[in-house]
Amino acid sequence: MKLKRGYFEDIRIFRNRASRFWTFLFILVLALLPFFIKAYYLSVINLMALNVIVALGLNVLVGNTGQISLGHAGFVAIGAYSGALLMQLGLPFVPALLLAALLTALIGAFLGIPSLRLEGPYLSIVTLGFGLAVMVIIGRMDVFGGRTGMSVPKLKLGWTGLPYDTALYYVFTITTVVLVIITIILLKSRIGRAFQAIRDSDIAASVIGINVSHYKTFSFAISAFYAGIAGCLWGLYLQFVTPGTFSFMMSIIFLATIVLGGLGSVTGSVLGAIVMTYLGLQLENIVGVPVLGDVIVAFSDSLMNTSGIANIKWVLTGLILIGVILFEPMGLNGLWLRVKRYWRLWPF
Amino acid sequence: MSLFSLNHISKSFGGVQALSDLSFELEEGEIFSVIGPNGAGKSTIFNCISGLYTPDEGSIQLAEKEITGWAPHRIARAGIARTFQNLELFRYLTAVDNLLLGRHIHMQASLLRILAMPFRRSRAAREEIAHRHKVEEIIEFLELEAYRDRPVFALPYGIQKLLELGRALALEPKILLLDEPAAGLNNEERQDMIFWIKDIRDQLGVTVIVIEHNMELVKDISDRVLALNFGRMIATGQVLEVLEHEEVRKAYLGEIPETT
Ligand SMILES: Nc1ncnc2c1ncn2[C@@H]1O[C@H](COP(=O)(O)OP(=O)(O)O)[C@@H](O)[C@H]1O
Ligand SMILES: [Mg+2]
């Protein structure tokens, strides 16, 4: 007996009713949340949303195409500054957002060009240099306020009848949900498959007719596009941007986010960004924990040589990453898959 | 005119002359075998044809078109598909995705159209579904049903060999280059491989070049054979003629006692 397949099920966003049910429930919760929680928590979720957007894009590049970027904060900076400038010039939000993202994508495509010739460590260095150069260059441009930074105009959201924070929360979450869906579709398509082919074997990819340079450049552009959107929103979130905001450390944290979440996976990008944002805000509190906190501070002071709390955060982040790589190389997505297998189609 | 010709190709790597002044032509629908000891330059021929290497000298023509120096992806689109001696599959993708990638050159949905793919009636969805049907035919042809949704790294070696053949077939090439398709296969798997290669020629009309060490396979499937040693052609013609050729026997140093 042969099973007649429709094949459409292979490209649907939701594999089954359970996953659709949970997704809609999650979106419903997101939509109602502002009526139940304090503005501070909304702003935490906003920050998570920003990190989700960057992680989605970075994971297309790193987890799916097998390229590397140690300079993603540079793209976020370009998105933030160009978005801010466009809005200052009076452009409405949506066109400003898209224009800023497209500009960032264009620069991403240019940065993709060295990726055609360089691999691994060499590409890392080029992208690292890019991230640093963006900070320096922006710091010298007067339109962007130089080293002191520039303020970002608030959105005109009065028409929604909602408090500004709440309205901004909706802007962030809607953008993020849309981008999550777009990423899922993209990765199921011929384009996503071509990216993954290049990741697994660029030789095989080329002999089956994939224009490897074209797709590598394209992947950089897409990845930068996401970072550009996140950047533009980041400006709105902070209301004031300085070159120092988009530091090298930020680029490293982005990479750590997708490793923690799971390379190549959309679920991983989302989970990684949520957890990493939370850790970024909470990890320093470990100093207050009796005994353990003291030990960590002593460890940090004696071996890591810079004093202060920020340092402890990085040390712990590093330890967590080592743990992930050792015990769950598929990251949070790996955990998630196991939990999912356990619960399967609950509640159906 | 012939479907394909290789004209006076030379290729060297530093001091190693991998190919020197090699020429041959292919007729449509024939199975042409290349034999020769290890390091003779056989794989280098395929790498030159598929555009991974650029020959130092000489030209390659496909259906009257000069394809020398073309990028590999253009050559694939022109109708030449291949497999590799040491398997080049997309290891972390499933068997189906590997085969779908073989359809890449036949798919064209743009990024904007792809965004509409969740809608069943969208052009991108219809394209994707059509190609999944096509891939299903290959899965049936090569009897890969049991492996379709497994990631490649988890598949047995013999199945991987077959899958790579399937991926090349998915391109619907005019010419198929098979680099040691039976290497590492057991007796039964080799028999199957022989059967499939013949089927590909007979049913799909594909012209095939096979590099192979297994003389049983070579004798069974080849219309013509070319023997190579140190990058030079030492004999070409009918199978038995070539295998009996003195220089060929010397090149193999008695490695092929099963000739008769
Ligand atoms: N990319 C390369 N770089 C250097 N030498 C190569 C390369 N490819 C092939 N060769 C050399 O060319 C010769 C022929 O190799 P190859 O075509 O792989 O032989 P065969 O497939 O007949 O065993 C060998 O001496 C090999 O070392
Ligand atoms: Mg070889």
XYZ file of C-alpha atoms and ligand atoms in Angstrom:
636
model
C 0.000 0.000 0.000
C 1.335 3.384 -0.894
C 0.587 6.406 1.188
C -0.581 9.277 -0.975
C 1.157 12.372 0.203
C 0.068 15.901 -0.463
C 3.554 17.310 0.226
C 2.018 20.554 1.359
C 2.360 19.290 4.889
C 6.128 19.317 4.394
C 6.221 23.061 3.863
C 3.557 24.200 6.277
C 4.643 26.472 9.091
C 3.003 24.308 11.723
C 3.697 20.612 11.605
C 0.555 19.687 13.504
C -2.434 21.034 15.374
C -0.644 20.972 18.702
C 2.130 23.249 17.540
C -0.397 25.594 15.989
C -2.415 25.630 19.193
C 0.594 26.481 21.335
C 1.818 29.134 18.987
C -1.518 30.913 18.936
C -1.802 30.633 22.688
C 1.669 32.143 23.026
C 0.763 35.022 20.725
C -2.442 35.593 22.667
C -0.491 35.771 25.917
C 1.925 38.238 24.318
C -1.006 40.369 23.193
C -2.640 40.473 26.627
C 0.520 40.778 28.674
C 0.622 44.598 28.870
C -2.629 44.540 30.836
C -1.164 42.338 33.509
C 2.470 43.253 34.040
C 4.476 46.306 35.004
C 6.148 48.583 32.475
C 9.578 47.394 33.641
C 8.810 43.850 32.547
C 7.500 45.097 29.239
C 10.832 46.757 28.683
C 12.598 43.499 29.559
C 10.501 41.737 26.942
C 11.343 44.494 24.473
C 15.005 43.847 25.046
C 14.411 40.139 24.549
C 12.592 40.892 21.296
C 15.571 42.904 20.037
C 17.908 40.047 20.811
C 15.558 37.549 19.179
C 15.618 39.557 15.959
C 19.408 39.741 15.856
C 19.715 36.068 16.767
C 17.327 35.006 13.988
C 19.408 36.807 11.402
C 22.742 35.740 12.809
C 21.584 32.140 12.879
C 20.691 32.294 9.190
C 24.292 33.298 8.538
C 26.147 31.167 11.068
C 23.920 28.187 11.801
C 22.507 27.763 8.308
C 25.106 29.094 5.892
C 28.145 28.199 7.971
C 29.722 31.648 7.809
C 30.850 33.660 10.798
C 30.375 37.215 11.970
C 32.180 38.707 14.931
C 30.915 42.141 14.001
C 27.162 41.924 14.145
C 26.953 44.795 16.603
C 28.290 46.892 13.719
C 25.178 46.081 11.685
C 22.953 46.848 14.644
C 24.726 50.191 14.985
C 24.185 51.001 11.318
C 20.503 50.161 11.653
C 20.157 52.225 14.811
C 21.927 55.317 13.509
C 20.476 55.328 10.024
C 16.986 54.694 11.401
C 17.385 57.508 13.900
C 18.652 59.867 11.230
C 15.832 59.036 8.825
C 13.235 59.572 11.529
C 14.869 62.840 12.529
C 14.558 63.900 8.909
C 10.837 63.352 9.293
C 10.387 59.971 7.617
C 7.546 57.960 9.158
C 8.501 54.914 11.197
C 7.788 52.043 8.799
C 9.631 53.435 5.769
C 12.488 54.526 8.037
C 12.701 51.044 9.515
C 12.711 49.341 6.130
C 15.137 51.818 4.596
C 17.532 51.471 7.521
C 17.323 47.685 7.259
C 17.885 47.741 3.500
C 20.893 49.999 3.908
C 22.281 47.632 6.527
C 21.606 44.698 4.196
C 23.520 46.430 1.429
C 26.509 46.931 3.696
C 26.101 43.318 4.788
C 26.334 42.227 1.171
C 29.569 44.163 0.818
C 30.975 42.567 3.931
C 29.931 39.247 2.415
C 32.378 39.727 -0.443
C 35.474 38.793 1.575
C 33.588 35.670 2.671
C 33.897 34.444 -0.895
C 37.636 34.123 -0.478
C 38.170 33.800 3.241
C 37.212 31.085 5.639
C 37.106 30.427 9.355
C 39.601 32.475 11.289
C 40.302 34.908 8.452
C 36.668 35.762 7.981
C 36.339 36.143 11.758
C 39.039 38.768 11.724
C 37.535 40.693 8.830
C 34.107 40.811 10.472
C 35.652 41.667 13.823
C 37.492 44.545 12.166
C 34.269 45.655 10.542
C 32.445 45.826 13.867
C 35.214 47.888 15.425
C 35.523 50.153 12.382
C 31.817 50.969 12.414
C 32.090 52.190 16.009
C 35.094 54.350 15.220
C 33.663 55.780 12.013
C 30.295 56.612 13.538
C 32.120 58.181 16.468
C 33.715 60.637 14.052
C 30.652 61.610 12.092
C 29.020 64.834 13.169
C 25.588 63.966 11.752
C 25.535 61.141 14.256
C 26.675 63.294 17.152
C 30.176 61.837 17.223
C 31.285 60.184 20.419
C 28.546 61.784 22.491
C 25.851 60.058 20.488
C 22.486 61.144 19.224
C 18.974 61.102 20.540
C 16.316 59.086 18.784
C 12.922 60.683 18.231
C 9.991 58.970 19.900
C 7.427 57.334 17.686
C 4.079 59.014 17.241
C 1.920 56.322 18.734
C -0.694 58.526 20.347
C -3.321 57.405 17.820
C -3.317 53.952 19.369
C -4.725 55.379 22.573
C -2.222 53.321 24.522
C 0.520 54.466 26.885
C 3.782 54.930 24.957
C 5.508 51.965 26.617
C 2.634 49.649 25.807
C 2.399 50.819 22.210
C 6.145 50.394 21.768
C 5.859 46.900 23.214
C 3.352 46.028 20.496
C 5.601 47.464 17.797
C 8.447 45.293 19.051
C 6.513 42.081 19.539
C 4.615 42.318 16.250
C 7.851 42.936 14.348
C 9.473 39.999 16.103
C 6.613 37.575 15.469
C 6.525 38.580 11.796
C 10.273 38.030 11.488
C 10.090 34.664 13.236
C 7.484 33.521 10.727
C 9.464 34.883 7.778
C 12.564 33.061 8.987
C 10.720 29.762 9.302
C 9.409 30.102 5.754
C 12.748 31.213 4.366
C 14.584 28.260 5.854
C 12.060 25.788 4.444
C 12.417 27.259 0.968
C 14.891 26.612 -1.817
C 16.908 29.572 -0.564
C 17.223 28.208 2.967
C 18.154 24.807 1.598
C 20.839 26.382 -0.563
C 22.273 28.081 2.533
C 22.372 24.770 4.390
C 23.952 23.060 1.404
C 26.774 25.593 1.405
C 27.231 25.040 5.129
C 27.548 21.271 4.714
C 29.659 21.195 1.542
C 30.316 24.184 -0.659
C 31.893 21.941 -3.304
C 28.802 19.769 -3.579
C 26.641 22.897 -3.525
C 28.499 24.345 -6.489
C 28.358 21.189 -8.622
C 24.605 20.858 -8.186
C 24.236 24.340 -9.586
C 24.146 26.613 -6.565
C 25.910 29.891 -7.157
C 27.857 29.769 -3.919
C 29.165 33.339 -3.957
C 25.725 34.688 -4.735
C 24.131 32.824 -1.839
C 26.901 33.585 0.647
C 26.560 37.289 -0.123
C 22.804 36.976 0.079
C 23.043 35.309 3.475
C 25.184 38.149 4.781
C 22.669 40.636 3.407
C 19.703 38.880 5.019
C 21.516 38.550 8.299
C 22.411 42.237 8.233
C 18.813 43.103 7.335
C 17.601 41.563 10.587
C 20.348 43.318 12.523
C 19.333 46.580 10.823
C 15.732 46.167 11.943
C 16.851 45.299 15.458
C 19.163 48.320 15.411
C 16.449 50.723 14.371
C 14.227 49.408 17.185
C 17.167 49.471 19.597
C 17.397 53.200 19.055
C 13.721 53.572 19.946
C 14.249 51.393 22.976
C 17.172 53.390 24.334
C 16.029 56.786 22.974
C 19.683 57.719 22.823
C 22.503 55.897 21.073
C 26.263 56.193 21.392
C 28.917 54.282 19.447
C 29.888 52.527 22.668
C 26.455 50.901 22.881
C 27.342 48.601 20.010
C 30.557 47.206 21.341
C 32.621 44.194 20.398
C 31.272 42.492 23.494
C 27.778 42.864 22.092
C 28.836 40.966 18.961
C 30.254 38.195 21.097
C 27.063 37.976 23.136
C 25.052 37.652 19.921
C 27.167 34.685 18.904
C 26.910 33.204 22.373
C 23.138 33.586 22.119
C 22.787 31.356 19.082
C 25.261 28.809 20.419
C 23.282 28.658 23.643
C 20.009 28.464 21.728
C 21.132 26.013 19.089
C 22.896 26.673 15.801
C 20.659 26.661 12.765
C 17.381 26.532 14.635
C 14.694 29.216 14.772
C 13.395 27.896 18.088
C 16.974 28.016 19.309
C 17.364 31.655 18.285
C 14.227 32.575 20.208
C 15.021 30.565 23.329
C 18.682 31.587 23.283
C 17.831 35.270 23.043
C 15.266 35.083 25.833
C 17.579 33.247 28.205
C 20.627 35.305 27.302
C 18.775 38.577 27.849
C 17.567 37.321 31.193
C 21.058 36.224 32.190
C 22.448 39.556 31.048
C 20.106 41.313 33.449
C 20.206 38.854 36.324
C 23.609 37.254 36.335
C 25.223 40.041 38.299
C 22.868 39.362 41.191
C 24.810 36.198 41.862
C 27.261 38.433 43.714
C 24.635 38.772 46.409
C 24.312 35.024 46.898
C 26.053 34.020 50.138
C 29.348 32.115 49.831
C 29.002 31.384 46.102
C 28.938 35.092 45.327
C 32.055 35.703 47.402
C 33.862 32.834 45.744
C 33.044 34.141 42.303
C 34.111 37.656 43.157
C 37.381 36.357 44.585
C 37.894 34.196 41.507
C 37.228 37.096 39.211
C 39.478 39.498 41.113
C 42.394 37.133 41.356
C 42.386 35.476 37.951
C 40.457 37.671 35.580
C 42.243 40.744 36.818
C 39.562 43.326 36.153
C 37.418 44.065 39.098
C 33.749 44.727 38.906
C 30.481 43.100 38.232
C 30.377 43.256 34.438
C 33.413 41.031 34.343
C 31.706 38.380 36.443
C 28.844 38.363 33.991
C 31.172 37.503 31.132
C 32.992 34.844 33.093
C 29.726 33.137 33.951
C 28.459 33.476 30.396
C 31.639 31.783 29.233
C 31.171 28.963 31.716
C 27.579 28.457 30.634
C 28.655 28.253 27.011
C 31.319 25.699 27.763
C 28.653 23.710 29.567
C 26.329 23.910 26.562
C 29.003 22.774 24.149
C 29.983 19.885 26.405
C 26.582 18.629 27.439
C 24.015 19.788 24.886
C 25.671 20.789 21.609
C 22.262 21.442 20.094
C 21.705 24.056 22.768
C 18.342 24.942 24.211
C 16.742 23.747 21.000
C 18.112 20.280 21.758
C 16.525 20.376 25.187
C 13.332 21.686 23.688
C 13.184 18.862 21.144
C 13.523 16.320 23.911
C 10.803 17.927 25.975
C 8.617 18.068 22.893
C 9.153 14.409 22.097
C 8.158 13.675 25.662
C 4.897 15.604 25.510
C 4.283 14.993 21.854
C 0.845 16.170 20.834
C -0.408 17.313 24.185
C -3.179 18.518 24.670
C -4.611 16.795 21.586
C 28.825 15.998 -33.999
C 29.393 14.466 -30.627
C 27.524 15.460 -27.521
C 30.637 16.210 -25.582
C 34.335 16.499 -26.240
C 37.497 16.972 -24.286
C 40.248 18.443 -26.431
C 43.937 18.291 -25.507
C 43.415 18.874 -21.807
C 46.456 19.267 -19.569
C 46.529 19.959 -15.877
C 49.421 19.995 -13.454
C 49.772 20.587 -9.733
C 53.182 21.978 -8.951
C 55.479 19.296 -10.261
C 52.778 16.673 -10.766
C 51.443 16.374 -14.288
C 47.977 15.051 -13.432
C 46.711 15.142 -17.038
C 48.586 15.642 -20.243
C 47.089 16.188 -23.652
C 43.986 14.148 -23.032
C 41.212 14.041 -25.608
C 38.030 12.045 -26.011
C 34.504 12.401 -27.315
C 31.201 11.077 -26.108
C 28.253 9.927 -28.166
C 24.809 10.545 -26.806
C 23.522 7.700 -24.651
C 26.766 5.790 -24.242
C 28.433 4.555 -21.092
C 32.073 5.478 -21.193
C 34.446 4.132 -18.555
C 37.757 5.548 -17.422
C 40.155 3.148 -15.752
C 43.680 3.434 -14.456
C 45.717 2.923 -11.309
C 45.440 5.239 -8.318
C 46.848 8.676 -9.009
C 46.485 8.247 -12.768
C 44.454 11.450 -13.004
C 40.942 10.024 -13.351
C 39.273 12.215 -10.745
C 41.140 15.196 -12.130
C 39.275 14.672 -15.408
C 35.967 14.987 -13.565
C 37.147 18.002 -11.627
C 38.107 19.708 -14.873
C 34.817 18.838 -16.545
C 32.691 19.992 -13.630
C 34.601 23.239 -13.311
C 36.218 22.626 -9.936
C 39.609 22.809 -11.677
C 40.465 24.946 -14.666
C 42.612 23.025 -17.149
C 46.001 24.556 -17.938
C 45.488 23.868 -21.599
C 42.828 22.528 -23.901
C 39.103 22.991 -24.204
C 35.915 21.244 -23.168
C 32.777 21.354 -25.265
C 29.231 20.396 -24.452
C 26.811 20.300 -27.378
C 28.962 22.654 -29.451
C 29.288 25.066 -26.556
C 32.673 25.897 -25.120
C 32.408 25.394 -21.348
C 36.094 25.581 -20.417
C 36.643 27.815 -17.433
C 32.963 28.094 -16.529
C 32.075 28.143 -12.856
C 30.822 24.783 -11.502
C 27.261 26.034 -10.995
C 27.017 27.124 -14.622
C 28.282 23.773 -15.823
C 25.693 22.029 -13.680
C 22.989 24.167 -15.247
C 24.355 23.359 -18.689
C 23.572 19.697 -17.991
C 26.503 17.968 -16.304
C 25.996 16.316 -12.923
C 28.433 14.256 -10.904
C 29.160 12.194 -7.840
C 32.374 12.144 -5.845
C 34.841 9.427 -5.026
C 34.605 10.244 -1.325
C 30.951 11.263 -1.056
C 30.077 14.932 -0.913
C 26.607 14.901 0.572
C 24.943 17.511 2.748
C 25.502 15.564 5.916
C 23.185 17.375 8.285
C 20.253 17.444 5.896
C 17.789 14.631 5.352
C 17.833 12.368 2.313
C 14.834 14.221 0.900
C 16.467 17.610 1.345
C 19.589 16.339 -0.404
C 17.485 15.226 -3.340
C 15.506 18.477 -3.331
C 18.798 20.317 -3.586
C 19.364 18.360 -6.758
C 16.272 20.181 -8.049
C 17.679 23.584 -7.140
C 18.529 24.530 -10.734
C 14.970 23.805 -11.788
C 13.382 25.992 -9.109
C 13.081 29.721 -9.390
C 10.749 31.174 -6.758
C 12.123 34.559 -5.725
C 12.431 35.702 -2.125
C 9.207 37.689 -2.343
C 7.252 34.782 -3.781
C 8.685 32.472 -1.156
C 7.130 34.618 1.574
C 3.741 33.512 0.260
C 4.680 29.833 0.454
C 2.429 29.057 3.464
C -0.528 29.572 1.145
C -1.263 26.349 -0.656
C -2.169 28.092 -3.910
C 0.848 30.382 -4.029
C 3.276 29.926 -6.866
C 6.146 29.099 -4.518
C 4.118 26.389 -2.776
C 3.037 24.854 -6.056
C 6.619 24.871 -7.295
C 7.889 23.304 -4.096
C 5.209 20.610 -4.210
C 5.874 19.827 -7.869
C 9.550 19.278 -7.120
C 8.764 17.158 -4.094
C 6.777 14.921 -6.434
C 9.744 14.732 -8.762
C 12.018 13.805 -5.878
C 9.577 11.130 -4.812
C 9.995 9.512 -8.217
C 13.723 9.297 -7.642
C 13.160 7.892 -4.163
C 10.995 5.204 -5.689
C 13.409 4.558 -8.548
C 16.337 4.012 -6.176
C 14.215 2.405 -3.459
C 15.163 4.944 -0.815
C 11.723 5.139 0.856
C 12.970 3.884 4.193
C 15.570 6.618 4.474
C 13.779 9.677 3.169
C 13.542 11.659 6.409
C 16.771 10.515 8.032
C 19.772 12.826 8.191
C 22.542 11.710 5.872
C 25.170 11.180 8.565
C 22.952 8.471 10.050
C 22.673 6.513 6.804
C 24.754 3.429 5.895
C 27.581 3.986 3.420
C 25.901 2.087 0.587
C 22.756 4.175 0.930
C 24.808 7.354 0.913
C 26.419 6.257 -2.364
C 22.978 5.701 -3.812
C 21.664 8.974 -2.470
C 24.498 10.879 -4.111
C 23.593 9.188 -7.374
C 19.978 10.210 -6.793
C 20.946 13.814 -6.138
C 22.889 13.933 -9.400
C 19.917 12.392 -11.233
C 17.605 15.005 -9.766
C 19.367 17.612 -11.880
C 18.113 15.763 -14.970
C 21.561 16.035 -16.537
C 22.558 15.283 -20.095
C 25.827 13.833 -18.832
C 26.389 12.037 -15.561
C 29.890 11.670 -14.119
C 30.241 8.821 -11.608
C 33.512 8.682 -9.690
C 33.973 5.124 -8.397
C 30.270 4.409 -7.806
C 30.962 0.877 -6.576
C 33.912 1.642 -4.299
C 33.245 0.353 -0.802
C 30.086 -1.484 -1.781
C 29.535 -5.166 -1.066
C 28.776 -7.655 -3.795
C 25.037 -7.280 -3.694
C 25.142 -3.497 -3.544
C 27.518 -3.494 -6.496
C 25.099 -5.600 -8.535
C 22.356 -3.121 -7.731
C 24.574 -0.228 -8.731
C 25.301 -1.884 -12.084
C 21.603 -2.354 -12.592
C 20.841 1.266 -11.818
C 23.542 2.740 -14.002
C 22.251 0.700 -16.938
C 18.727 1.767 -16.104
C 19.706 5.403 -16.036
C 21.121 5.137 -19.501
C 18.368 2.940 -20.905
C 15.353 4.602 -19.331
C 16.474 8.203 -18.988
C 18.829 8.340 -21.954
C 21.580 9.929 -19.901
C 25.142 9.732 -21.171
C 27.411 8.381 -18.454
C 31.128 8.556 -17.726
C 32.178 6.098 -15.023
C 35.483 5.948 -13.214
C 35.822 2.522 -11.701
C 38.351 0.033 -10.410
C 36.017 -2.908 -10.348
C 36.566 -4.679 -13.652
C 33.422 -6.725 -13.351
C 31.408 -3.507 -13.347
C 33.481 -1.977 -16.128
C 33.054 -5.009 -18.363
C 29.397 -5.249 -17.645
C 28.308 -1.709 -18.386
C 30.823 0.010 -20.652
C 30.308 0.728 -24.309
C 33.825 2.088 -24.515
C 36.755 2.323 -22.138
C 39.668 4.694 -21.779
C 42.756 3.650 -19.821
C 44.854 6.289 -18.169
C 48.301 6.171 -16.606
C 50.317 9.103 -15.300
C 47.813 11.476 -16.837
C 48.164 10.049 -20.342
C 45.781 7.966 -22.311
C 47.363 4.595 -22.938
C 44.481 2.876 -24.665
C 40.904 3.434 -25.690
C 38.226 1.397 -27.429
C 36.126 -1.697 -26.731
C 36.313 -3.065 -23.202
C 38.128 -6.318 -23.870
C 40.563 -4.709 -26.297
C 41.581 -2.174 -23.707
C 41.832 -4.643 -20.861
C 44.025 -6.920 -22.972
C 46.235 -4.025 -24.006
C 49.805 -4.645 -22.958
C 50.432 -1.230 -21.481
C 47.214 -1.421 -19.522
C 48.220 -4.737 -18.029
C 51.632 -3.303 -17.179
C 50.099 -0.247 -15.576
C 48.025 -2.412 -13.330
C 50.956 -4.800 -12.645
C 48.714 -7.786 -12.569
C 46.091 -6.059 -10.496
C 43.396 -7.311 -12.834
C 43.583 -11.063 -12.987
C 39.831 -11.235 -13.421
C 40.088 -9.964 -17.008
C 39.228 -13.229 -18.667
N 44.037 19.558 -5.799
C 45.188 18.892 -5.994
N 46.352 19.418 -5.536
C 47.522 18.765 -5.738
N 47.633 17.605 -6.385
C 46.515 17.034 -6.882
C 45.242 17.646 -6.699
N 44.299 16.865 -7.278
C 44.957 15.808 -7.794
N 46.290 15.908 -7.548
C 47.316 14.965 -7.968
O 47.057 14.595 -9.303
C 47.290 13.212 -9.477
C 46.039 12.562 -9.997
O 45.060 12.545 -8.986
P 43.604 11.952 -9.198
O 43.023 12.559 -10.401
O 42.868 12.132 -7.931
O 43.914 10.421 -9.431
P 42.921 9.187 -9.556
O 41.525 9.682 -9.395
O 43.189 8.605 -10.887
O 43.300 8.240 -8.458
C 47.742 12.663 -8.152
O 49.149 12.607 -8.142
C 47.252 13.671 -7.168
O 48.086 13.724 -6.037
Mg 40.132 9.290 -7.995
